[in-house]
Short mmCIF file of C-alpha atoms and ligand atoms in Angstrom, two decimals:
data_model
loop_
_atom_site.label_atom_id
_atom_site.label_comp_id
_atom_site.label_asym_id
_atom_site.label_seq_id
_atom_site.Cartn_x
_atom_site.Cartn_y
_atom_site.Cartn_z
CA MET A 79 101.79 93.32 92.72
CA ALA A 80 105.39 94.41 94.28
CA VAL A 81 105.08 96.64 97.06
CA LYS A 82 105.65 100.38 96.37
CA VAL A 83 108.82 101.70 98.99
CA TYR A 84 108.64 105.54 99.41
CA GLY A 85 111.87 107.33 99.00
CA PRO A 86 114.67 104.47 99.12
CA HIS A 87 117.89 107.22 100.01
CA CYS A 88 116.67 107.64 103.51
CA ALA A 89 118.08 105.93 106.20
CA SER A 90 114.96 105.08 107.57
CA THR A 91 113.32 103.65 104.63
CA LYS A 92 116.49 101.46 104.30
CA ARG A 93 115.25 99.84 107.70
CA VAL A 94 111.96 98.49 105.17
CA LEU A 95 113.53 98.43 103.29
CA VAL A 96 116.25 95.31 104.75
CA CYS A 97 112.99 94.01 106.29
CA LEU A 98 111.35 93.49 102.79
CA VAL A 99 114.62 91.85 101.55
CA GLU A 100 114.63 88.51 104.76
CA LYS A 101 111.17 88.44 104.09
CA GLU A 102 110.98 87.62 100.08
CA VAL A 103 108.81 90.53 99.31
CA GLU A 104 108.60 91.94 96.09
CA PHE A 105 108.70 95.55 95.77
CA GLU A 106 109.84 98.34 93.72
CA VAL A 107 111.69 101.89 94.63
CA VAL A 108 109.87 105.10 94.21
CA PRO A 109 112.33 108.71 94.24
CA VAL A 110 111.01 111.41 96.54
CA ASP A 111 114.58 113.74 97.36
CA VAL A 112 114.80 114.96 100.34
CA THR A 113 117.33 116.98 99.99
CA LYS A 114 114.62 118.83 96.80
CA GLY A 115 111.73 119.05 99.54
CA GLU A 116 109.99 116.25 97.00
CA GLN A 117 108.99 114.87 100.44
CA LYS A 118 106.84 118.25 101.12
CA ASP A 119 105.01 117.98 97.74
CA PRO A 120 101.48 118.14 98.00
CA GLU A 121 100.63 114.81 95.80
CA TYR A 122 102.96 112.86 98.33
CA LEU A 123 101.30 114.37 101.75
CA LYS A 124 98.38 112.61 100.28
CA LEU A 125 100.09 109.75 101.42
CA GLN A 126 101.99 110.54 104.46
CA PRO A 127 100.82 114.31 105.47
CA PHE A 128 103.70 114.65 107.55
CA GLY A 129 105.87 114.88 104.28
CA VAL A 130 108.71 112.65 105.42
CA VAL A 131 109.60 109.22 103.81
CA PRO A 132 109.60 106.13 103.62
CA VAL A 133 105.58 105.66 102.88
CA ILE A 134 104.99 102.16 101.03
CA LYS A 135 102.01 101.77 99.44
CA ASP A 136 100.58 97.66 99.47
CA GLY A 137 97.66 97.99 96.62
CA ASP A 138 94.71 99.77 98.08
CA TYR A 139 97.36 99.85 101.54
CA THR A 140 99.07 102.85 102.79
CA LEU A 141 101.40 102.81 105.44
CA TYR A 142 104.11 105.11 107.08
CA GLU A 143 106.23 105.14 109.91
CA SER A 144 109.26 102.81 109.05
CA ARG A 145 109.07 100.53 112.67
CA ALA A 146 105.34 99.99 112.03
CA ILE A 147 106.11 99.30 108.26
CA MET A 148 108.48 96.33 109.53
CA ARG A 149 106.61 94.88 112.15
CA TYR A 150 102.85 95.01 109.68
CA TYR A 151 106.00 92.63 107.10
CA ALA A 152 106.74 90.92 109.83
CA GLU A 153 103.06 89.44 110.91
CA LYS A 154 102.17 89.31 107.68
CA TYR A 155 104.83 86.87 106.16
CA ARG A 156 105.14 85.89 109.39
CA SER A 157 105.86 82.08 107.92
CA GLN A 158 107.98 83.23 104.66
CA GLY A 159 111.07 84.04 104.66
CA VAL A 160 113.08 85.33 108.11
CA GLU A 161 111.32 85.07 111.07
CA LEU A 162 111.56 88.71 112.43
CA LEU A 163 109.57 88.78 115.43
CA GLY A 164 111.67 86.26 117.57
CA LYS A 165 111.15 82.76 118.59
CA THR A 166 111.38 82.98 122.18
CA ILE A 167 110.18 85.41 124.23
CA GLU A 168 113.63 87.48 125.50
CA GLU A 169 113.83 88.01 121.00
CA ARG A 170 110.24 89.38 121.15
CA GLY A 171 110.89 91.25 124.79
CA LEU A 172 113.81 92.61 122.38
CA VAL A 173 111.35 93.17 119.16
CA SER A 174 108.97 95.25 120.94
CA ASN A 175 111.89 97.10 122.14
CA GLY A 176 112.98 98.23 119.13
N1 GSH B 139 110.13 108.14 113.05
C1 GSH B 139 109.66 108.31 111.07
C2 GSH B 139 111.52 109.13 110.86
C3 GSH B 139 111.07 109.42 109.41
C4 GSH B 139 112.25 109.91 109.21
O1 GSH B 139 112.85 110.89 110.06
N2 GSH B 139 112.68 110.46 107.69
C5 GSH B 139 113.57 111.49 107.55
C6 GSH B 139 114.57 110.92 106.30
S1 GSH B 139 115.95 111.54 105.68
C7 GSH B 139 112.89 112.59 106.26
O2 GSH B 139 111.57 112.37 105.52
N3 GSH B 139 113.16 113.86 106.28
C8 GSH B 139 112.78 115.23 105.40
C9 GSH B 139 112.06 115.70 106.21
O3 GSH B 139 112.19 115.55 107.91
O4 GSH B 139 111.59 116.76 105.77
C10 GSH B 139 109.99 106.69 110.42
O5 GSH B 139 111.08 105.92 111.74
O6 GSH B 139 109.70 106.26 109.64
#
């Protein structure tokens, strides 16, 4: 089942999308138009109580905050696609700083 990514047009969501591409994870985007305030719709607030994008839905699992989402996928698919957590302690230090 493809991961759903809400609010594809915002910069923080694009970060998540790049991560999913790098990790070769199938996804679909769900439009949430922040210029129309759709991120404050009651249905959306059930996913993201602070009313910002992005959010992902991965089966029954829902997660928000772009960096937390990226780390989740970097860990979940550690051996798939591009290594994003760093191969050396120096690289891992930089990743932790991001
Ligand atoms: N720390 C959050 C920032 C999310 C964020 O600022 N999203 C903006 C992107 S356009 C947003 O939803 N703004 C609409 C609003 O604040 O109502 C993350 O990295 O996911």
